[in-house]
Short mmCIF file of C-alpha atoms and ligand atoms in Angstrom, two decimals:
data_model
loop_
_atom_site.label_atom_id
_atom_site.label_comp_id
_atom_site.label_asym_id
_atom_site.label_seq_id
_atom_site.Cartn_x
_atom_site.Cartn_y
_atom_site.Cartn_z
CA UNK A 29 3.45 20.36 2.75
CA UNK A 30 2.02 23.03 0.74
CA UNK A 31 -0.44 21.79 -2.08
CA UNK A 32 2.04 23.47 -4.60
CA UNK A 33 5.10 21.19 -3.80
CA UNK A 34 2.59 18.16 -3.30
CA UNK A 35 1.89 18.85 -7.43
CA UNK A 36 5.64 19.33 -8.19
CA UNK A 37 6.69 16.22 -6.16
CA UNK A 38 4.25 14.38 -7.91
CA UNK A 39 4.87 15.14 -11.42
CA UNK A 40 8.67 13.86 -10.66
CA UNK A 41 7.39 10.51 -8.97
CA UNK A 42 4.27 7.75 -8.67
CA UNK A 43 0.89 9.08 -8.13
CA UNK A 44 0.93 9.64 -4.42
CA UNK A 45 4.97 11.39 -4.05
CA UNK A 46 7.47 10.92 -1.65
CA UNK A 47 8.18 13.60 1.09
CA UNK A 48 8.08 13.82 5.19
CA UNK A 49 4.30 14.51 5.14
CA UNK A 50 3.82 11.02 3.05
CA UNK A 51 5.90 9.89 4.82
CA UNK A 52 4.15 10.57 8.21
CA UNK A 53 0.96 9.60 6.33
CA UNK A 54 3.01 6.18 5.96
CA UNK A 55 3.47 5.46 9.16
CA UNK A 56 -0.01 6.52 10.19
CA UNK A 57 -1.45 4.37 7.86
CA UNK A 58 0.73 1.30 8.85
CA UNK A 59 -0.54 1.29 12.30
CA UNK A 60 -4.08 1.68 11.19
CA UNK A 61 -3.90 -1.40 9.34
CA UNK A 62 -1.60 -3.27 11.45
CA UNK A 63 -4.10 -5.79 12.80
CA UNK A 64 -5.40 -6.27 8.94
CA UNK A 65 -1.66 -6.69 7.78
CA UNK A 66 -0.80 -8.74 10.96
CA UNK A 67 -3.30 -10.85 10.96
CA UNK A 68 -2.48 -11.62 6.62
CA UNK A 69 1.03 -12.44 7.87
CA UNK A 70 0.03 -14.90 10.83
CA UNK A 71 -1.54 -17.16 8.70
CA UNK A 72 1.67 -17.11 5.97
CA UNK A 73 3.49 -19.11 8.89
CA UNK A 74 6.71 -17.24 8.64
CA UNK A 75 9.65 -18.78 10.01
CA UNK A 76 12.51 -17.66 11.73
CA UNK A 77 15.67 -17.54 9.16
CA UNK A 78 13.18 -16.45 6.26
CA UNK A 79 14.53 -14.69 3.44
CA UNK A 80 12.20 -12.01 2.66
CA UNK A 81 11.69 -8.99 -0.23
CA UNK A 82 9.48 -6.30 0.91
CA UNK A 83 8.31 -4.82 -2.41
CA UNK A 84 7.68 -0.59 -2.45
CA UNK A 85 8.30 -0.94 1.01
CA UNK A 86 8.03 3.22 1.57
CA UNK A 87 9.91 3.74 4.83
CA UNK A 88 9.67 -0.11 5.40
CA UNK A 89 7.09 -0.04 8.16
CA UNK A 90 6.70 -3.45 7.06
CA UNK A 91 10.34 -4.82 6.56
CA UNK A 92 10.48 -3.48 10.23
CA UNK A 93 7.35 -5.87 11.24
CA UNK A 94 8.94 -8.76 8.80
CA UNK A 95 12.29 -8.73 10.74
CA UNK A 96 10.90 -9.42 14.14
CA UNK A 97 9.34 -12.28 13.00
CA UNK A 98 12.20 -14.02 10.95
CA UNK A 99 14.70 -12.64 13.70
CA UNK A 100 18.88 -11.99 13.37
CA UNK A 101 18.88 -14.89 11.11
CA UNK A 102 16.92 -14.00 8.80
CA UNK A 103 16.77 -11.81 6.20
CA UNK A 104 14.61 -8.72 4.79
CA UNK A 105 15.44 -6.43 1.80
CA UNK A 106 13.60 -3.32 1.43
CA UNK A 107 13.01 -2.58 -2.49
CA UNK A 108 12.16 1.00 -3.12
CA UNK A 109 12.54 3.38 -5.55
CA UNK A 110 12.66 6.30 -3.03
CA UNK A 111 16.02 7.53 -1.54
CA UNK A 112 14.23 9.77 1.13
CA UNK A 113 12.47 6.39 2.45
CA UNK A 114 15.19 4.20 2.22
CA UNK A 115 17.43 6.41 4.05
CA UNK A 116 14.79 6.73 6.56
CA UNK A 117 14.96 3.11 7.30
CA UNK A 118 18.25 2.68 7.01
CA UNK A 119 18.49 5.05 10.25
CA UNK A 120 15.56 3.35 11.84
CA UNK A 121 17.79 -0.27 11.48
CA UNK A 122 20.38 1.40 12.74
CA UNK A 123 18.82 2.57 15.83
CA UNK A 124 17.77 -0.74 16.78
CA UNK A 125 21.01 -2.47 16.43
CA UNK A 126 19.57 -4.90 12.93
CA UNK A 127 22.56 -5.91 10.87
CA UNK A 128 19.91 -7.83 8.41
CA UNK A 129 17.67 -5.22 6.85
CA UNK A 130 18.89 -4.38 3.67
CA UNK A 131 17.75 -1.84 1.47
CA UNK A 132 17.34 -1.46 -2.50
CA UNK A 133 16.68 1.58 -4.70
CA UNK A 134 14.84 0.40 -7.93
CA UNK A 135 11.90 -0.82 -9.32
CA UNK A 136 10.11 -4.55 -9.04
CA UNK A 137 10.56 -4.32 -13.20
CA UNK A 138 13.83 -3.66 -13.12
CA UNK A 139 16.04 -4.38 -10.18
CA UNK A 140 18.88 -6.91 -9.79
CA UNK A 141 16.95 -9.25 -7.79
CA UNK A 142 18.27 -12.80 -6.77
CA UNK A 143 16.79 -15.91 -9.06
CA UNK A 144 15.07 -18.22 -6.74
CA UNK A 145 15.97 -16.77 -3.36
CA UNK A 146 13.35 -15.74 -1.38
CA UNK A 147 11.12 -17.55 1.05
CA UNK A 148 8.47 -14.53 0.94
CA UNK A 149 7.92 -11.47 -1.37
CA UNK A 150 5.67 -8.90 0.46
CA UNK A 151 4.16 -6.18 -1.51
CA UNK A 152 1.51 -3.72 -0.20
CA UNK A 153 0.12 -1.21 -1.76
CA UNK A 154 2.03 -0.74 -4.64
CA UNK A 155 0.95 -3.02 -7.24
CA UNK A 156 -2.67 -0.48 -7.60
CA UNK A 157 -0.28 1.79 -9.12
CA UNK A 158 1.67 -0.04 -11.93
CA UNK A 159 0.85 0.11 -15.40
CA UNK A 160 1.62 -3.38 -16.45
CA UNK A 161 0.39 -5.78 -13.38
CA UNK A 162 2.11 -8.83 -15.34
CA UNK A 163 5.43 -7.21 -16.11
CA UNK A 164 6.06 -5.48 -12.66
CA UNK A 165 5.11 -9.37 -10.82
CA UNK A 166 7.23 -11.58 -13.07
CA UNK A 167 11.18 -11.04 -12.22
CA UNK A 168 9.24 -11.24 -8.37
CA UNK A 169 8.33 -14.55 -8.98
CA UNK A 170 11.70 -15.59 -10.59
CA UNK A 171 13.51 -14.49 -7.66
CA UNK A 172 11.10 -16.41 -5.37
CA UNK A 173 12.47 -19.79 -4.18
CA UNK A 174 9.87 -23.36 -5.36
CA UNK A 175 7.35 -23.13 -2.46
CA UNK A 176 8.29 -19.62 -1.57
CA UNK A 177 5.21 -17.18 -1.36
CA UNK A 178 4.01 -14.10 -3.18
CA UNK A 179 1.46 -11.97 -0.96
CA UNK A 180 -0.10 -8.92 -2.00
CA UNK A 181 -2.43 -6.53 -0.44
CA UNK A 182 -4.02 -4.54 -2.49
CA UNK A 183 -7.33 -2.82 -3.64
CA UNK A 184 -10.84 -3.90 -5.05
CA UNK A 185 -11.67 0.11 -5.09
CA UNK A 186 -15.38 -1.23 -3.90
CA UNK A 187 -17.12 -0.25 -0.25
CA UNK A 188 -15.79 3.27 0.15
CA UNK A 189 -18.70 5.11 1.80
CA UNK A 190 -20.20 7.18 4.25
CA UNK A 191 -23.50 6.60 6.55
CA UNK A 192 -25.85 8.60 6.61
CA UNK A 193 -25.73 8.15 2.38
CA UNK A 194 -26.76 10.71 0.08
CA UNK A 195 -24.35 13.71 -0.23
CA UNK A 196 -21.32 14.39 -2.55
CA UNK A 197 -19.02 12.26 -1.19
CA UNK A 198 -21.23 9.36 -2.54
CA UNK A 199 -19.29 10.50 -5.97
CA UNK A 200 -15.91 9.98 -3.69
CA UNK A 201 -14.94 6.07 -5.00
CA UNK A 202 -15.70 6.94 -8.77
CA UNK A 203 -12.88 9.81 -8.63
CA UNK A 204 -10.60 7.90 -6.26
CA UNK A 205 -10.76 5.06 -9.58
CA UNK A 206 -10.06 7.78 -11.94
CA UNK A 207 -7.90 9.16 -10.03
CA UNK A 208 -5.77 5.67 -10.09
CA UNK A 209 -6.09 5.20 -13.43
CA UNK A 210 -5.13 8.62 -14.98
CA UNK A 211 -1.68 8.12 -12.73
CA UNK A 212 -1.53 4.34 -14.70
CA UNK A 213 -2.73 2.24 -12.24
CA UNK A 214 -5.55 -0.12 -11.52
CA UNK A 215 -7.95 0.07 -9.18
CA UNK A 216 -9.51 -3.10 -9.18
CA UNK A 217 -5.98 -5.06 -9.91
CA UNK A 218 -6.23 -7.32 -7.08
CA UNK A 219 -9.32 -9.51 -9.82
CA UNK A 220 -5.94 -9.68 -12.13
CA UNK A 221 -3.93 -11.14 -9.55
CA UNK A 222 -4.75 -14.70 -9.30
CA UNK A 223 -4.97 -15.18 -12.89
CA UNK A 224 -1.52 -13.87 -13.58
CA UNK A 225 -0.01 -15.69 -10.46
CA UNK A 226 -1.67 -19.02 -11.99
CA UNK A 227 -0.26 -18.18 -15.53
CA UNK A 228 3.16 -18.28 -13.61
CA UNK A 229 2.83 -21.34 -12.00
CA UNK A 230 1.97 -20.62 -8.40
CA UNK A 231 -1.12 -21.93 -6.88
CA UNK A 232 -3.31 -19.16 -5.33
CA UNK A 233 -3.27 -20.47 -1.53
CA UNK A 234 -5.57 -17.08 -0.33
CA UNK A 235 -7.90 -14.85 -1.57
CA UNK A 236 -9.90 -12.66 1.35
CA UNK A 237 -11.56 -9.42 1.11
CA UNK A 238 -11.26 -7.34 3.89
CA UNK A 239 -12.67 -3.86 5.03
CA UNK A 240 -12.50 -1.68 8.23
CA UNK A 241 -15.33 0.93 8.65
CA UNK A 242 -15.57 3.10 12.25
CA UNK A 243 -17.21 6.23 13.97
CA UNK A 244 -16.06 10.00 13.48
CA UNK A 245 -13.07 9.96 15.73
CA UNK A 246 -11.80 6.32 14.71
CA UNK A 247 -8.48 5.97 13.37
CA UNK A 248 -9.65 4.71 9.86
CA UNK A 249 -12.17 8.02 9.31
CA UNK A 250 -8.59 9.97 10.13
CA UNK A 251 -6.58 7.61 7.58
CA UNK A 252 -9.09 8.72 4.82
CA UNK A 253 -9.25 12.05 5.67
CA UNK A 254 -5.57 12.48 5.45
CA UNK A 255 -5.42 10.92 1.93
CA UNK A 256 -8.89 12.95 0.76
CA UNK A 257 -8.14 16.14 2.20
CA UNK A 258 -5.07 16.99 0.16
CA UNK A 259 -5.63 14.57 -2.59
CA UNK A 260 -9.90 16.05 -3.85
CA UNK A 261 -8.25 19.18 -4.95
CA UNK A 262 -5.56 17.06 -7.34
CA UNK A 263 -8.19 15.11 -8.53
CA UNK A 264 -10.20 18.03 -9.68
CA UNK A 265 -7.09 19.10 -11.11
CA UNK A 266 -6.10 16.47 -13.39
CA UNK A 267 -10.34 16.22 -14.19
CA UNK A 268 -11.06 12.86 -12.61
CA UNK A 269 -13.96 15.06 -10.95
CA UNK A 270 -14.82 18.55 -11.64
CA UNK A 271 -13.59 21.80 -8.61
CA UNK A 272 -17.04 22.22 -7.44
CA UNK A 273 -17.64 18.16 -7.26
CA UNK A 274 -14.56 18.57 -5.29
CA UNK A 275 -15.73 21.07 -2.85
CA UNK A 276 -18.71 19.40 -2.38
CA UNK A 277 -16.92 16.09 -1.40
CA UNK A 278 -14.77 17.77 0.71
CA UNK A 279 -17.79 19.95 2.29
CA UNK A 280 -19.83 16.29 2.79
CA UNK A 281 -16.66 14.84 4.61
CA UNK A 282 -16.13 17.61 7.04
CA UNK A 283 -19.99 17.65 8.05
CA UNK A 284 -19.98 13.69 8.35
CA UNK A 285 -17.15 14.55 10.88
CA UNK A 286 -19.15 16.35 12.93
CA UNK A 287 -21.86 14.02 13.38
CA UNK A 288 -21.69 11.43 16.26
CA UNK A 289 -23.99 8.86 13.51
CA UNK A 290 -21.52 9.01 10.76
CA UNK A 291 -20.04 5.30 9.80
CA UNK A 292 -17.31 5.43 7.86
CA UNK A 293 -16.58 2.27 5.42
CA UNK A 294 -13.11 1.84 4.39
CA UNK A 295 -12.31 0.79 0.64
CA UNK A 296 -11.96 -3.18 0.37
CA UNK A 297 -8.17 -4.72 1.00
CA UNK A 298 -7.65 -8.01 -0.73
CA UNK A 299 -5.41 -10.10 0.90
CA UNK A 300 -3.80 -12.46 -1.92
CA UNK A 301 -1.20 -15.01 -1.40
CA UNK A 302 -0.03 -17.39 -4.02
CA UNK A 303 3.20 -20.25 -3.47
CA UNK A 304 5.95 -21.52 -6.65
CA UNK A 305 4.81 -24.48 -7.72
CA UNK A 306 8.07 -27.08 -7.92
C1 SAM B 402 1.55 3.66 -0.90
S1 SAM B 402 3.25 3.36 -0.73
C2 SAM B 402 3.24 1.84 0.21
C3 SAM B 402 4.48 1.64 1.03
C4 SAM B 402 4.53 0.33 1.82
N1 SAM B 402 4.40 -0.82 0.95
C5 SAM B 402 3.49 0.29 2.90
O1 SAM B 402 2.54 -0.49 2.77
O2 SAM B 402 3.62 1.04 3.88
C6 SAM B 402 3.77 2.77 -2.34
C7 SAM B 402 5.27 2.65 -2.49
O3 SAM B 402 5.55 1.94 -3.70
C8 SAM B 402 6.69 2.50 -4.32
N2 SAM B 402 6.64 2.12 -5.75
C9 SAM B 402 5.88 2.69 -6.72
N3 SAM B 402 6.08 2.06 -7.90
C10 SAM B 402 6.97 1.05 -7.66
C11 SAM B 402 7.56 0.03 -8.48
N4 SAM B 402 7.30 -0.05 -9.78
N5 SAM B 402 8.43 -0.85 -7.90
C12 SAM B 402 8.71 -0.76 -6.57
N6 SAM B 402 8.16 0.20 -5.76
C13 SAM B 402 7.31 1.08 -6.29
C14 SAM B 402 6.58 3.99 -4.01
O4 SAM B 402 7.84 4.67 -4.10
C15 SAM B 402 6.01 3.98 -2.59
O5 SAM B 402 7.03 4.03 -1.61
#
């Protein structure tokens, strides 16, 4: 998609837009992370039958991964504000015969959820971008059932970097943050998290930091690039870094691409999970 449309999309929607190249990004991005998200999910002992609320779900690459594990009698809903997305999965469901995906246009803040319904409420990725943390996670946790659990994946925008150290793109994190924030999000939310879950009477049951770093033709070097390649020349644009800051980010990346040394070291991933106190 042409940088142009990228900036009109965006104005319309959340900081990162909705299209097919997001979209792609999406999916690209979901199996990058799979083990990491997999591995959150093992140990939240999901049963078969679950009820579960996958929260910005995007195309639902997760809803997808959350009905194979609670199976035909369970149940996933897919909340998303996007049309384009939820139509997407909607299809995808189809194609694979699931009568128990449902989908959801809206917001966490404002949708018609359920009161005390769900086993598990899944939200990844999305919470970064809210404005108010407290007021986007509280009609979540009403619609939660007692013992039912909350987990979140999320940022602590710490860790992004590049070896060997020293060029432009040591600047990257710093505009990434501003980046977040000047769209009304938070990049180091995931701190908030277990202090507002608490406040709401869940007891935090995990807290890990994670982070995935690899070599210049891993998987996770090509997730960042295909968030920092379009996404340096918006930042510059809204002044989170200046044009030639920009160019020399984008300059530093392309060169650490070409080296056979370079170790790339993925922002940290918090996995958070906290359960409804009775
Ligand atoms: C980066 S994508 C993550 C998608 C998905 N969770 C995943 O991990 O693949 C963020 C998604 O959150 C959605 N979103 C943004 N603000 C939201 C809100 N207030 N409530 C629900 N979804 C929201 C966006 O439309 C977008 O699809």
């Amino acid at each position: 998609m042409a940088l142009s449309s990228l900036r009109q999309k965006r104005n319309e929607e959340y900081l990162l837009g909705v299209n097919q190249t997001e979209l792609e990004r999406l999916r690209f991005q979901h199996g990058v992370w799979k083990q990491n998200t997999d591995s959150f999910l093992d140990g939240l002992k999901i049963k078969k039958g679950w009820k579960c609320l996958d929260v910005g779900a995007g195309p639902g690459f997760v809803s997808m991964d959350l009905r194979q594990r609670v199976g035909p009698t369970g149940e996933v809903t897919a909340l998303e504000p996007s049309e384009l997305y939820l139509e997407w999965l909607a299809r995808e469901s189809k194609r694979r015969r699931w009568k128990n995906i449902n989908t959801m246009r809206g917001n966490a803040e404002t949708a018609p959820l359920p009161k005390n319904h769900y086993n598990l409420i899944f939200v990844r990725w999305v919470i970064a971008f809210v404005p108010d943390p407290a007021k986007f996670l509280h009609p979540l946790i009403e619609s939660l059932k007692k013992g039912g659990i909350i987990a979140i994946m999320d940022y602590w925008y710490e860790g992004l970097s590049l070896y060997p150290q020293g060029g432009a793109f040591d600047g990257a994190a710093r505009a990434v943050r501003k980046y977040y924030r000047s769209g009304g999000g938070d990049p180091y939310v995931t701190g908030k998290i277990p202090e507002l879950l608490r406040s709401n009477n869940l007891k935090v049951v995990d807290f890990t930091p994670t982070q995935i770093a690899g070599g210049p033709d891993s998987d996770i070097i090509e997730w960042a690039h295909r968030f920092f390649v379009p996404h340096l020349p918006l930042m510059a644009e809204q002044g989170n870094c200046s044009k030639e800051e920009a160019e020399s980010m984008a300059q530093d990346w392309l060169a650490h691409r070409k080296n056979a040394n370079t170790i790339f070291f993925s922002p940290i991933v918090v996995h958070i999970a906290g359960r409804k106190q009775g």
